[in-house]
Each structure stands twice: as structure tokens, then as C-alpha cells.
PDB file of C-alpha atoms and ligand atoms in Angstrom:
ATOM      1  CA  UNK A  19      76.682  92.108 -30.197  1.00 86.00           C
ATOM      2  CA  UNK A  20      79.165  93.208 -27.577  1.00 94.00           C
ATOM      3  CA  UNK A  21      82.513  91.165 -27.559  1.00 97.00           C
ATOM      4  CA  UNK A  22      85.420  91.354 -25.411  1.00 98.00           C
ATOM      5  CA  UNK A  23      86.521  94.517 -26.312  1.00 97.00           C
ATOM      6  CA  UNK A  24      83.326  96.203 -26.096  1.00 97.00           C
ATOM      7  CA  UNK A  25      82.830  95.102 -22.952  1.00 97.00           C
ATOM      8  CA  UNK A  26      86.120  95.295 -21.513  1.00 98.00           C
ATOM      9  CA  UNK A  27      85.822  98.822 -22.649  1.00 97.00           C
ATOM     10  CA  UNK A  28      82.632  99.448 -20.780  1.00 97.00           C
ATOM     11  CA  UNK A  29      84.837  98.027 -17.622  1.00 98.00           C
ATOM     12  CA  UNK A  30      87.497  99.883 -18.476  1.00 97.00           C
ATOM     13  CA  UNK A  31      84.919 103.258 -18.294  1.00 95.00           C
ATOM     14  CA  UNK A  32      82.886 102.302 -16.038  1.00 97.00           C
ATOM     15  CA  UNK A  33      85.023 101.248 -13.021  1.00 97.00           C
ATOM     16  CA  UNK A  34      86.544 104.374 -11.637  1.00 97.00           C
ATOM     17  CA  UNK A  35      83.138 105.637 -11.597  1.00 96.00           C
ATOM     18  CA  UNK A  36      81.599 102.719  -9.557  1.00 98.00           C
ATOM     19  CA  UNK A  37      84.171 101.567  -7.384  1.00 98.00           C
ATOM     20  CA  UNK A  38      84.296 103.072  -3.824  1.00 98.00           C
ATOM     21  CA  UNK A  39      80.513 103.944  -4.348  1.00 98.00           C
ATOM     22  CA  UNK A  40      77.510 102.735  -2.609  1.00 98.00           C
ATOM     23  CA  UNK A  41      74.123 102.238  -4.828  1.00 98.00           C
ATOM     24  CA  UNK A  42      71.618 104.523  -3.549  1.00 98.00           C
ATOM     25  CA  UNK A  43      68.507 103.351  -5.203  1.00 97.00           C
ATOM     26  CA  UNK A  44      68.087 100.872  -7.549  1.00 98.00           C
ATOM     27  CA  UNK A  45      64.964 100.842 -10.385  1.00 97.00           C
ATOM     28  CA  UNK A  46      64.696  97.838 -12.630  1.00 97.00           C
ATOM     29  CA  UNK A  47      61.905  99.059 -15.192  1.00 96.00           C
ATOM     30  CA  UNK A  48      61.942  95.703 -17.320  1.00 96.00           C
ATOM     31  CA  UNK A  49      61.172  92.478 -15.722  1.00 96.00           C
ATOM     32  CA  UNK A  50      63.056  90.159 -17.942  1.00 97.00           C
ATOM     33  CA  UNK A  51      66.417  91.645 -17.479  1.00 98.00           C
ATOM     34  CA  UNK A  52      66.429  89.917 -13.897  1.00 98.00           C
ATOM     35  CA  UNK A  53      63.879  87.026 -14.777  1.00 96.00           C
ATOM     36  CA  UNK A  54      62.870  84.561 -12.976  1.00 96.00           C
ATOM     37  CA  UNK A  55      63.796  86.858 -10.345  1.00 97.00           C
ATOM     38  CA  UNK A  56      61.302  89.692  -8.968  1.00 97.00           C
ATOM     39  CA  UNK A  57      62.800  92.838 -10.384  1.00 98.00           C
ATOM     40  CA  UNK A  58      61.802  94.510  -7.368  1.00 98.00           C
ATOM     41  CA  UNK A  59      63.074  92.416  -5.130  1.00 98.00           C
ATOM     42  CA  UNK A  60      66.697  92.208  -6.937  1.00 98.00           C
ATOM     43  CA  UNK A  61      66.529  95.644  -7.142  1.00 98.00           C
ATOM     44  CA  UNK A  62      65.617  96.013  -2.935  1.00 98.00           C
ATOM     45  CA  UNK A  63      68.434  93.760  -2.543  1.00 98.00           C
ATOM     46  CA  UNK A  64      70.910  96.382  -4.765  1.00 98.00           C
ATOM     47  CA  UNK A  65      70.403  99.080  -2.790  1.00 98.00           C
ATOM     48  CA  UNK A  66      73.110  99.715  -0.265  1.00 98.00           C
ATOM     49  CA  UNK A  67      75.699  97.968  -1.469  1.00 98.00           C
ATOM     50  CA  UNK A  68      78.792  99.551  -1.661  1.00 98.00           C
ATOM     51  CA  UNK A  69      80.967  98.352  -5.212  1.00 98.00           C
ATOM     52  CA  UNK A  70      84.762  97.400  -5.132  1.00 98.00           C
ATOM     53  CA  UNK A  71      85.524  96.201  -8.315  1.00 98.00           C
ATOM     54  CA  UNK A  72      84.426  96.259 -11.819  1.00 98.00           C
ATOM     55  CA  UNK A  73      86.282  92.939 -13.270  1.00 98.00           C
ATOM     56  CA  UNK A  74      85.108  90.701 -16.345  1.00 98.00           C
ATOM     57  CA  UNK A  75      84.639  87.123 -16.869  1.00 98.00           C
ATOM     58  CA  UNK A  76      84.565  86.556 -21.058  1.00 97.00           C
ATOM     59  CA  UNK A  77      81.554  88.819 -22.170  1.00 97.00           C
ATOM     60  CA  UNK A  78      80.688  89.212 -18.467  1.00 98.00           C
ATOM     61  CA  UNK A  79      80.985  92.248 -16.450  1.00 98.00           C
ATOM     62  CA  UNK A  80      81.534  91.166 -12.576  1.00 98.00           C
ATOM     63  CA  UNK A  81      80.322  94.038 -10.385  1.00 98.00           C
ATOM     64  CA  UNK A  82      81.734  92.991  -6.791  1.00 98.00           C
ATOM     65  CA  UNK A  83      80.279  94.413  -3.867  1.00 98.00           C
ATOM     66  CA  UNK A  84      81.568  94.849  -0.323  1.00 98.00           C
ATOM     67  CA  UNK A  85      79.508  91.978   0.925  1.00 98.00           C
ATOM     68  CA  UNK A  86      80.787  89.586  -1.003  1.00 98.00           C
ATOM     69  CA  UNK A  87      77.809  89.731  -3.544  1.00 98.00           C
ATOM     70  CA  UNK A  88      78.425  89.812  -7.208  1.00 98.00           C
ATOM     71  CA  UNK A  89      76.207  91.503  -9.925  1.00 98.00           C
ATOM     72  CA  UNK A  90      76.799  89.573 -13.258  1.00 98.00           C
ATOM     73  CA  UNK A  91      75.728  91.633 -15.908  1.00 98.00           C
ATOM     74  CA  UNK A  92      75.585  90.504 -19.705  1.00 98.00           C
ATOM     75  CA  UNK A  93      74.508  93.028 -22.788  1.00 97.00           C
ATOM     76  CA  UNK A  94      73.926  90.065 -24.830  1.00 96.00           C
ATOM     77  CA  UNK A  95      72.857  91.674 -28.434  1.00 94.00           C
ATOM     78  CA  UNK A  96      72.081  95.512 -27.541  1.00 94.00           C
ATOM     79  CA  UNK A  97      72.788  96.418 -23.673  1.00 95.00           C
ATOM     80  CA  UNK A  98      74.859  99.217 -23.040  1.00 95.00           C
ATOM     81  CA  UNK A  99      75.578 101.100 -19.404  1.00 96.00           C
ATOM     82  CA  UNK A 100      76.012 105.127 -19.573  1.00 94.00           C
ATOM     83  CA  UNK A 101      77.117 106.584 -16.642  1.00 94.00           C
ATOM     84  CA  UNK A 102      77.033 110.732 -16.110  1.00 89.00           C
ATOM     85  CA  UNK A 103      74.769 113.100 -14.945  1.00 77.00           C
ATOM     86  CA  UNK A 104      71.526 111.838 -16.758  1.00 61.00           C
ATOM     87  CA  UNK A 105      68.697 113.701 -14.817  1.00 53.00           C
ATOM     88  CA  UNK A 106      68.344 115.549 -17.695  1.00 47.00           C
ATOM     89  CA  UNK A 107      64.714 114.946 -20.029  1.00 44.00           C
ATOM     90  CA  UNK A 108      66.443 112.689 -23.073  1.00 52.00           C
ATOM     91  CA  UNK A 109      67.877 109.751 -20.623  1.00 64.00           C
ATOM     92  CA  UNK A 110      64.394 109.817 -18.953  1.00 68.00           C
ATOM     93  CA  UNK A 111      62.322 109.560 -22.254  1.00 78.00           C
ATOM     94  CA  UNK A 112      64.103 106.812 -23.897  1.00 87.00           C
ATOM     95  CA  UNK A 113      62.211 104.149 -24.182  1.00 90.00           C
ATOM     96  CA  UNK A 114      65.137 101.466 -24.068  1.00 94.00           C
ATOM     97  CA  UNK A 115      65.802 101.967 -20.696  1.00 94.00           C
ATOM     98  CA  UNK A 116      65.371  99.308 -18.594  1.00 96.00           C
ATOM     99  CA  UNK A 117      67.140 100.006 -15.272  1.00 96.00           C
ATOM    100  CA  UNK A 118      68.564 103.288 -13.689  1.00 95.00           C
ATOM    101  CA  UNK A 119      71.247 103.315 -10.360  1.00 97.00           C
ATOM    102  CA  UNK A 120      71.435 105.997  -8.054  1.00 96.00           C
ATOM    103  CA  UNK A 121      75.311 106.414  -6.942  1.00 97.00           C
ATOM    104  CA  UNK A 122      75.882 108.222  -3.691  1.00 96.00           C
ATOM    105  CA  UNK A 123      77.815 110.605  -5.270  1.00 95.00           C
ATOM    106  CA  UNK A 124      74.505 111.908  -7.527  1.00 94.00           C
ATOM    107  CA  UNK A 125      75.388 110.601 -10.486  1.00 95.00           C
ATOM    108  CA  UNK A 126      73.200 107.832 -12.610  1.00 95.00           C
ATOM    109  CA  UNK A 127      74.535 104.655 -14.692  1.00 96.00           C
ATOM    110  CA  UNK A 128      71.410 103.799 -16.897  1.00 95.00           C
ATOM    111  CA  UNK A 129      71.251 100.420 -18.253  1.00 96.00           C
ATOM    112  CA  UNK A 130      69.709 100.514 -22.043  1.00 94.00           C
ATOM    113  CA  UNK A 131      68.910  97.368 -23.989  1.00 95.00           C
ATOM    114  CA  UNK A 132      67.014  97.532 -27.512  1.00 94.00           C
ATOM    115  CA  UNK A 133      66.296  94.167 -27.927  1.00 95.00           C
ATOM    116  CA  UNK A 134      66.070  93.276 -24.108  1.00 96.00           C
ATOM    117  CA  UNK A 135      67.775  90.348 -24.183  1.00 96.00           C
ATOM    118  CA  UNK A 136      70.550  91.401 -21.763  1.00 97.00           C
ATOM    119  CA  UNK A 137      70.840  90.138 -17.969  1.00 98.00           C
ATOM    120  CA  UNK A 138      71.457  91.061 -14.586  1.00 98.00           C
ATOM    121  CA  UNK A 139      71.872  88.126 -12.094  1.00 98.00           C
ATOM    122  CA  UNK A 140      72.251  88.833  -8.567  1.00 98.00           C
ATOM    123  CA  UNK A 141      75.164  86.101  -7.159  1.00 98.00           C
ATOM    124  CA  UNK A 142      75.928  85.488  -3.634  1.00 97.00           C
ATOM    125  CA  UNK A 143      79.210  85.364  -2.476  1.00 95.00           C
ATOM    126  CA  UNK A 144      80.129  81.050  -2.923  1.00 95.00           C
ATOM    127  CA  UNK A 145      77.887  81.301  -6.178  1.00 98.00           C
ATOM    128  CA  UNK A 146      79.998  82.791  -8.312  1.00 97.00           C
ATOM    129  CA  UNK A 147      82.365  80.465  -9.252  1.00 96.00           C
ATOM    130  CA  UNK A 148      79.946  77.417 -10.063  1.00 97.00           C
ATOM    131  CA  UNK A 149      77.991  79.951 -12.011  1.00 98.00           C
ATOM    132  CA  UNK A 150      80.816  80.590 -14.681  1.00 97.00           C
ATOM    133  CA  UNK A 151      82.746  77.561 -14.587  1.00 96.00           C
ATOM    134  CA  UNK A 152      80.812  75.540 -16.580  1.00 96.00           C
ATOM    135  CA  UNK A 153      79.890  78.498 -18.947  1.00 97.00           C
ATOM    136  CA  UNK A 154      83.097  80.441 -19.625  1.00 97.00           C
ATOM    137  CA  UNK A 155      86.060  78.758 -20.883  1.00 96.00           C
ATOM    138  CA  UNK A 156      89.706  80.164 -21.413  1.00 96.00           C
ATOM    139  CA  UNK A 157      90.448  83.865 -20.596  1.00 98.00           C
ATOM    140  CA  UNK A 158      92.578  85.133 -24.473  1.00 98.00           C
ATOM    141  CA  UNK A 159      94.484  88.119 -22.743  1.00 98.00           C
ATOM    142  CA  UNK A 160      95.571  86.123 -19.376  1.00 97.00           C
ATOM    143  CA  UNK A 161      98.908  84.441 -19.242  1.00 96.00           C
ATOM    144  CA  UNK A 162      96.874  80.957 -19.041  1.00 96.00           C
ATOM    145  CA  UNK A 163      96.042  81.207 -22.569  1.00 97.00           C
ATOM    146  CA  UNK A 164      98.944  79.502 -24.445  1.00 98.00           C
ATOM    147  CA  UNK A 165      99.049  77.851 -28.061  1.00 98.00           C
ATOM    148  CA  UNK A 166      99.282  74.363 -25.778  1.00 97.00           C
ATOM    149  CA  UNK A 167      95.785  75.214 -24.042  1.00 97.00           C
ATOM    150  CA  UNK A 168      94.500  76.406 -27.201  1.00 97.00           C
ATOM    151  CA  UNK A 169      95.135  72.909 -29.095  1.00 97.00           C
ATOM    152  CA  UNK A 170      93.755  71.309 -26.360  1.00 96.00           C
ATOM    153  CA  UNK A 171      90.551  72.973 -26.067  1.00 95.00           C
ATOM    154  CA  UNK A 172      90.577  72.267 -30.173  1.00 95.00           C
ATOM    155  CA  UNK A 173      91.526  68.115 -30.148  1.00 95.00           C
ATOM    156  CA  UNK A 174      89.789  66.133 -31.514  1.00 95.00           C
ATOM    157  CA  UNK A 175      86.781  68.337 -33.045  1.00 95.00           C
ATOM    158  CA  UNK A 176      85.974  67.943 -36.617  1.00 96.00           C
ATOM    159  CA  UNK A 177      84.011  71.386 -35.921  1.00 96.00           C
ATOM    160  CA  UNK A 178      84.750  74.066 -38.108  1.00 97.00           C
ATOM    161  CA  UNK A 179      87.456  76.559 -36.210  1.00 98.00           C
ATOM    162  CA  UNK A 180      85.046  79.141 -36.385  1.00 98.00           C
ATOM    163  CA  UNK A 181      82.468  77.199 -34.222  1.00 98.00           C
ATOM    164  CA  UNK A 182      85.158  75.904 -32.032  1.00 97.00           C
ATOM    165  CA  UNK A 183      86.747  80.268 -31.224  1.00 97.00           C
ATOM    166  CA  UNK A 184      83.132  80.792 -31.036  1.00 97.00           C
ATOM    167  CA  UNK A 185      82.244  78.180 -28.390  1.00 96.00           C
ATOM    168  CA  UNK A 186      82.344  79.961 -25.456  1.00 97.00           C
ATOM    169  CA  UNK A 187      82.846  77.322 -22.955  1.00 96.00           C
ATOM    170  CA  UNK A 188      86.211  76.873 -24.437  1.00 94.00           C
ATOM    171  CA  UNK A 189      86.928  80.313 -25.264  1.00 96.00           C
ATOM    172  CA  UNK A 190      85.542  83.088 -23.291  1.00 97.00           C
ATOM    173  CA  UNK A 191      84.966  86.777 -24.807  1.00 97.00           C
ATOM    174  CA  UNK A 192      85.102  85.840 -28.849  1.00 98.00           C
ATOM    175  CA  UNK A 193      81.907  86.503 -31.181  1.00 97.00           C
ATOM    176  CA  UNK A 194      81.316  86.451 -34.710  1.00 97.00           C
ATOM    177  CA  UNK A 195      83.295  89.627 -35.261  1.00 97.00           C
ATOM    178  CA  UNK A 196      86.627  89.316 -33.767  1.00 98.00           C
ATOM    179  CA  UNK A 197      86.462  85.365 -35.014  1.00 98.00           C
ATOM    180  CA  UNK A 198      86.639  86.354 -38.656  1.00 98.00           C
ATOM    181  CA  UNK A 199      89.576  88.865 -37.524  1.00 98.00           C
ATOM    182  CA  UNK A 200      91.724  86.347 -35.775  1.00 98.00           C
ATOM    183  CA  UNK A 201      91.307  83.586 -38.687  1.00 98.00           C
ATOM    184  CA  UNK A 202      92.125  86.153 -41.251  1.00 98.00           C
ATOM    185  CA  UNK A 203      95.152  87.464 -39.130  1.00 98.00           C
ATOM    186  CA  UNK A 204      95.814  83.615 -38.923  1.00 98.00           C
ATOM    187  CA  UNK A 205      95.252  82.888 -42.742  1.00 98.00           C
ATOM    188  CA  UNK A 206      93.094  79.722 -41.379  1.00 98.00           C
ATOM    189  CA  UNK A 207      89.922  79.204 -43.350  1.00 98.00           C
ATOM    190  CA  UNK A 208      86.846  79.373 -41.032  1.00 98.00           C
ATOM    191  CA  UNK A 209      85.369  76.299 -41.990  1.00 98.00           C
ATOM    192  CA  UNK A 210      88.961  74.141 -41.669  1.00 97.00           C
ATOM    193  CA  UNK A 211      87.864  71.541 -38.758  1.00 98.00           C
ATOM    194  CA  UNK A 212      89.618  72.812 -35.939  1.00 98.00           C
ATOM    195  CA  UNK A 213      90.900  69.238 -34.687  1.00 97.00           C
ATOM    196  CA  UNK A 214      92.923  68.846 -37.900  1.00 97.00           C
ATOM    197  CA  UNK A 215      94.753  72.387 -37.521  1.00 98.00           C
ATOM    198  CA  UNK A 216      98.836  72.092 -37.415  1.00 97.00           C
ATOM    199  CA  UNK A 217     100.500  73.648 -34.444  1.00 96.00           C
ATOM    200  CA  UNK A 218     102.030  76.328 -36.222  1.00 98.00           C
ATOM    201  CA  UNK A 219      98.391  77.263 -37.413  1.00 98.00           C
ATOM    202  CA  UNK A 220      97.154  77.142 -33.546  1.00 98.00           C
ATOM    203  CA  UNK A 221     100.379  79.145 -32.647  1.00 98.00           C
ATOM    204  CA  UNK A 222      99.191  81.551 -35.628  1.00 98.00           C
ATOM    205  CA  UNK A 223      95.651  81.638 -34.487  1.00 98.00           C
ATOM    206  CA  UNK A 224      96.507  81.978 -30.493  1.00 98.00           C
ATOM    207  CA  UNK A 225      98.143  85.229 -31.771  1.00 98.00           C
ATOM    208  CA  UNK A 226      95.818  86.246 -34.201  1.00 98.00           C
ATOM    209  CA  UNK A 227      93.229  85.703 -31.509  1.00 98.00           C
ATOM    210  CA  UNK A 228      95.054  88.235 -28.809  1.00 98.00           C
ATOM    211  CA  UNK A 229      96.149  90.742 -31.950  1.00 98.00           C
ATOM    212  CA  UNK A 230      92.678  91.008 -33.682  1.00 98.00           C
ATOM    213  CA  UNK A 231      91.020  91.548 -29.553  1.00 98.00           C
ATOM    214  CA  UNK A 232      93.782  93.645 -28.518  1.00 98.00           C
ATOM    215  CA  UNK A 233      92.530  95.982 -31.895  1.00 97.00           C
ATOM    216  CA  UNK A 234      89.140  96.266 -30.394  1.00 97.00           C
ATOM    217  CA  UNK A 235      90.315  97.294 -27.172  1.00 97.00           C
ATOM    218  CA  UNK A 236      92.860 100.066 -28.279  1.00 96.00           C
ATOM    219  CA  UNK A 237      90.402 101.384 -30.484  1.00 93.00           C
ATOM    220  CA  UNK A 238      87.555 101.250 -27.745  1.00 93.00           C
ATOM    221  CA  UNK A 239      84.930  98.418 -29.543  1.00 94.00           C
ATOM    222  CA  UNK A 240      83.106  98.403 -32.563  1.00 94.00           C
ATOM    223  CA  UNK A 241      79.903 100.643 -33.051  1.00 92.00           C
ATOM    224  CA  UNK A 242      77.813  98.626 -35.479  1.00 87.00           C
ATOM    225  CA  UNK A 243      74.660  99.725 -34.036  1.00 83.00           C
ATOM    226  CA  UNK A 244      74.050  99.631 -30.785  1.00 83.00           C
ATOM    227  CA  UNK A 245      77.449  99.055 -28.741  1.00 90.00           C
ATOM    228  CA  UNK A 246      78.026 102.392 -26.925  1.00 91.00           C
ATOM    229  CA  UNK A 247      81.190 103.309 -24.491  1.00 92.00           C
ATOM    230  CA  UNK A 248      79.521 104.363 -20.767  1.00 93.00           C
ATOM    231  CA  UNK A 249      80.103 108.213 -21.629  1.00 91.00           C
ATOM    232  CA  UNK A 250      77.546 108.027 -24.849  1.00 90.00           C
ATOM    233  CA  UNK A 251      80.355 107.630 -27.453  1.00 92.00           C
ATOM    234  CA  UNK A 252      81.092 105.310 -30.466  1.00 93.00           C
ATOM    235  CA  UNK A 253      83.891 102.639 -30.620  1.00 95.00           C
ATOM    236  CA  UNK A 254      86.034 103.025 -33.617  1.00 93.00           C
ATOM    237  CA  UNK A 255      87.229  99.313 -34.781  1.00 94.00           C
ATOM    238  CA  UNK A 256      84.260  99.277 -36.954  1.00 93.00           C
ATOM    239  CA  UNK A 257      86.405 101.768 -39.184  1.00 93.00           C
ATOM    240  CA  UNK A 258      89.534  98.821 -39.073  1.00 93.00           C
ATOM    241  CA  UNK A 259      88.160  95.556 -39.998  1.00 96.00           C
ATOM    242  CA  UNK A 260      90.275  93.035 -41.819  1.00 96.00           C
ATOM    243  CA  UNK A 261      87.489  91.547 -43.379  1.00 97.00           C
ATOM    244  CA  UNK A 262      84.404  91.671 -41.244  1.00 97.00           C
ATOM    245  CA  UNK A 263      81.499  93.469 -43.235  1.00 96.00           C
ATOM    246  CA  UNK A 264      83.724  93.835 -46.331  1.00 97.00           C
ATOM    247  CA  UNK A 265      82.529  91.238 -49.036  1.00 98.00           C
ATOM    248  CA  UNK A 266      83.980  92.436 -52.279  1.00 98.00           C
ATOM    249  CA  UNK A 267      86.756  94.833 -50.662  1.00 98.00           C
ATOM    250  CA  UNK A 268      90.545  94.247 -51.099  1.00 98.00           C
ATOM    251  CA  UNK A 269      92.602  92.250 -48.929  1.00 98.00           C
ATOM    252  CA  UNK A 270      94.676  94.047 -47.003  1.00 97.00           C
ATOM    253  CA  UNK A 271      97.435  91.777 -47.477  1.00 97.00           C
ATOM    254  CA  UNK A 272      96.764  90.723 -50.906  1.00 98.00           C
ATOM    255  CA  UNK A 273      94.458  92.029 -52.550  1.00 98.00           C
ATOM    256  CA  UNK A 274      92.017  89.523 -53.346  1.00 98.00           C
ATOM    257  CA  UNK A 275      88.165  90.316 -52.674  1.00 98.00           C
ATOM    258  CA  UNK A 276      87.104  89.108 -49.638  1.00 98.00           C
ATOM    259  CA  UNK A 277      83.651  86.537 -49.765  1.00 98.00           C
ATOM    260  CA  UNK A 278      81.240  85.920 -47.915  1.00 98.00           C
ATOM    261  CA  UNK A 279      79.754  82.685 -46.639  1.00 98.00           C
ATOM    262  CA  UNK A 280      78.032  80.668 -43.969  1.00 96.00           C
ATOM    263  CA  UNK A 281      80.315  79.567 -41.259  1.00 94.00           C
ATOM    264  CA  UNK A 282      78.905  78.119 -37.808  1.00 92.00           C
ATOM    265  CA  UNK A 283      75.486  79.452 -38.626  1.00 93.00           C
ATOM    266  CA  UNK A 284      76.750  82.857 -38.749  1.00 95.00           C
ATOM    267  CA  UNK A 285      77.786  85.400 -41.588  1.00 97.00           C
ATOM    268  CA  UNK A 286      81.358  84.657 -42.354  1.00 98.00           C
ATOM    269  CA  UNK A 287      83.719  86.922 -44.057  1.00 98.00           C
ATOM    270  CA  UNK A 288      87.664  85.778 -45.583  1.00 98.00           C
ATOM    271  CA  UNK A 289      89.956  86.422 -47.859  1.00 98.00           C
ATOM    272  CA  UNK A 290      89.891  83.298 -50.470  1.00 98.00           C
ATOM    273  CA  UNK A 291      93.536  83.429 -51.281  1.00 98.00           C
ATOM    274  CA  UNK A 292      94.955  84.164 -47.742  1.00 98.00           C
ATOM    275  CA  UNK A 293      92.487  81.703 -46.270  1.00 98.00           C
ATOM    276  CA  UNK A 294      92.474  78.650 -48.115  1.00 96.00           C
ATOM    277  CA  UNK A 295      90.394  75.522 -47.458  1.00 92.00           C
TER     278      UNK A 295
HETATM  279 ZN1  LIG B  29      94.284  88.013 -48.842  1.00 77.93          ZN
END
């Protein structure tokens, strides 16, 4: 699933291509992306409005309009925008598209979701806010995010750390992916409860946190699957894992084979020796 990096990738791409432009015409071809709203209707509502930022909010992308209005998209598991010239026969066949925006400069961005459980929620202008407050938490590339707001979004939970990154009321933008890379760049064991953690482990995780996203981001997101960049490409951080994916590989630090387990109800990889309980 898209992370932060993927998607602040997709923003990255994406923006200079959508801001200054008005959406021409607007066709939502799968009613649950905007359900329990009338895709037709959202879409009516799309058209005309002329885009002036591109931000993100966690694994949100905030698509601000000159009204005031806000499109919040989310790829959960297998969205992915492509933006180009895509009147062409292949973008038209694919069966995985489920919306396609005219720009007034001719060009298409084509929304594509496998699994279709991605979302586009149309937000007036006072509804933003109240919207994402109680469902993203800390921002782990802004200046607010300091080892001291880290601890406290971790006191007093006997949760495993992993559960507690992953949580992301507390801490916007992290998924099972980049979790495992910030522990192991932390040498904190995912299932330590993250109440008990020193603060020189919080001070090591706050940077292995930024480090292991900051990754991603250089190397433009992971391509497991589905995760594309807006101009049809691959990410490359698949090819730079620590220990994500790699059960039975070397450490990188000390050799060791990394394992396997079940951490927060997700696949967890670590290096034993680094990463001790
Ligand atoms: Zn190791």
C-alpha cells in the first residue's frame, strides 16, 4: 500500500501539472470511490474548478481548489494517478480505471485502483480541518515532530511500537513498510511495548522514522506491485530495504539473518541480533 513516500511522490509529480489548471470534465466510472456520495453528482460538482495546490495530509493527497473546496484523495491499497496525454487506446481499455479528469490544457490524470478500495471525498471549505483532525496524527518531516512529541504520543501504551508508528492518529504517513525500516534503523524490536521505550530509543526511533521515509522519497516509493509515480514509472526503494521482504538475508549491519514474524497483525521483518526483545 502507498505510504508517505509514495504518495508524497505522486504530489511531488503531480502538482506542477495540476496547479493553475481548471478541471474540464470530470468522469467517475466506479461508484464506490466517492460512496455514499452520487458519483455523478461529485463529479458535476468537479468540473470547473480551478486547482491551486497539491499538498498532503499523512497518506492524504489535499487537492485545493480556488473556491475554497478540497478534494481528499486516498489510494488506500492499489490507487495510483497518471497524468499525460492518455487519449491513446491502452489508458482507455484498462479495466482498473475508475475516474478520468479533463485539464484545460488537454491533458488527462486517470485515477486507477485494482482493488477499489481508494477514495475521493469532496470537502467544503470549513470541513477540512474537522475531517483530519481526529484521523491524522503527527506530520514525521515537519519541524513539529520532535523526540518530546514522539514520547508523548507513545506514554503510557503497553502496545507493541510497531502498532503504536502504525497508528495513524498518532502518526500520520507510516505503514507496514517504512515501520520495519525505522525500527531496524532504530535497533528497537517491533514488538517492545512502546510505553516502556528509553528516550534515547525514542530519540533513535524519531530519526530512524525521518531517515528510513526520507529513503522512500529520494528514491521515489517502493514498487511492490501496484504503487506507480503519475508519469507510469516504478519507485526504486523496493531495491533498498533494510529488512522489509528479506527473511533469511544478511543484516546490513551485522550480518545476522533477518526473521520474520507477526507484529501488530501484520508481516514483520528484523534483524534478531540488532533488534533485541
Ligand atoms: Zn543486524
Amino acid at each position: 500500500m502507498p505510504e508517505l513516500p509514495e504518495v508524497e511522490t505522486v504530489r511531488v509529480r503531480l502538482e506542477p501539472a495540476l496547479v493553475g489548471r481548471v478541471l474540464q470534465r470530470v468522469e467517475i466510472l466506479d461508484p464506490r470511490l466517492t460512496r455514499p456520495f452520487d458519483p455523478a453528482g461529485v463529479a458535476a460538482e468537479l468540473q470547473g474548478e480551478r486547482v491551486v495546490a497539491v499538498d498532503r495530509r499523512g497518506k492524504y493527497l489535499v487537492v485545493r481548489f480556488e473556491s475554497g473546496r478540497v478534494l481528499l484523495i486516498h489510494l488506500r491499497m492499489t490507487g495510483s494517478l497518471l497524468h499525460g496525454s492518455l487519449g491513446n487506446g491502452r489508458s482507455v481499455n484498462d479495466p482498473h480505471r475508475r475516474a478520468v479528469v479533463r485539464l484545460d490544457d488537454g491533458s488527462d490524470v486517470v485515477y486507477r485502483d485494482v482493488r477499489r478500495f481508494g477514495t475521493w471525498l469532496l470537502l467544503e471549505p470549513d470541513q477540512l480541518d474537522s475531517y483530519l483532525e481526529p484521523r491524522v496524527g503527527l506530520e514525521p518531516l515537519t519541524r513539529r515532530f520532535t523526540t518530546k512529541r514522539l514520547a508523548q504520543a507513545f506514554a503510557g501504551r503497553r502496545a507493541p511500537v510497531k502498532a503504536a508508528i502504525l497508528d495513524q492518529r498518532r502518526l500520520a504517513g507510516v505503514g507496514n513498510i517504512y515501520a520495519d525500516e525505522a525500527l531496524w534503523r532504530a535497533g528497537i524490536h517491533p514488538q517492545r511495548p512502546a510505553g516502556k521505550l528509553g528516550l534515547e530509543e525514542v530519540k533513535a526511533l524519531h530519526a530512524g522514522i525521518r531517515r528510513a521515509l526520507k529513503a522512500g522519497i529520494a528514491r521515489q516509493g517502493a514498487t511492490l506491485r501496484d504503487y506507480r509515480t503519475p508519469d507510469g514509472g516504478s519507485g526504486a526503494m523496493q531495491h533498498e530495504f533494510k529488512v522489509y521482504g528479506r527473511e533469511g538475508e544478511p543484516c546490513d549491519r551485522c550480518g545476522a539473518p533477518i526473521e520474520k514474524i507477526r507484529a501488530a497483525g501484520r508481516g514483520t521483518w528484523y534483524c534478531p541480533v540488532c533488534q533485541r526483545l
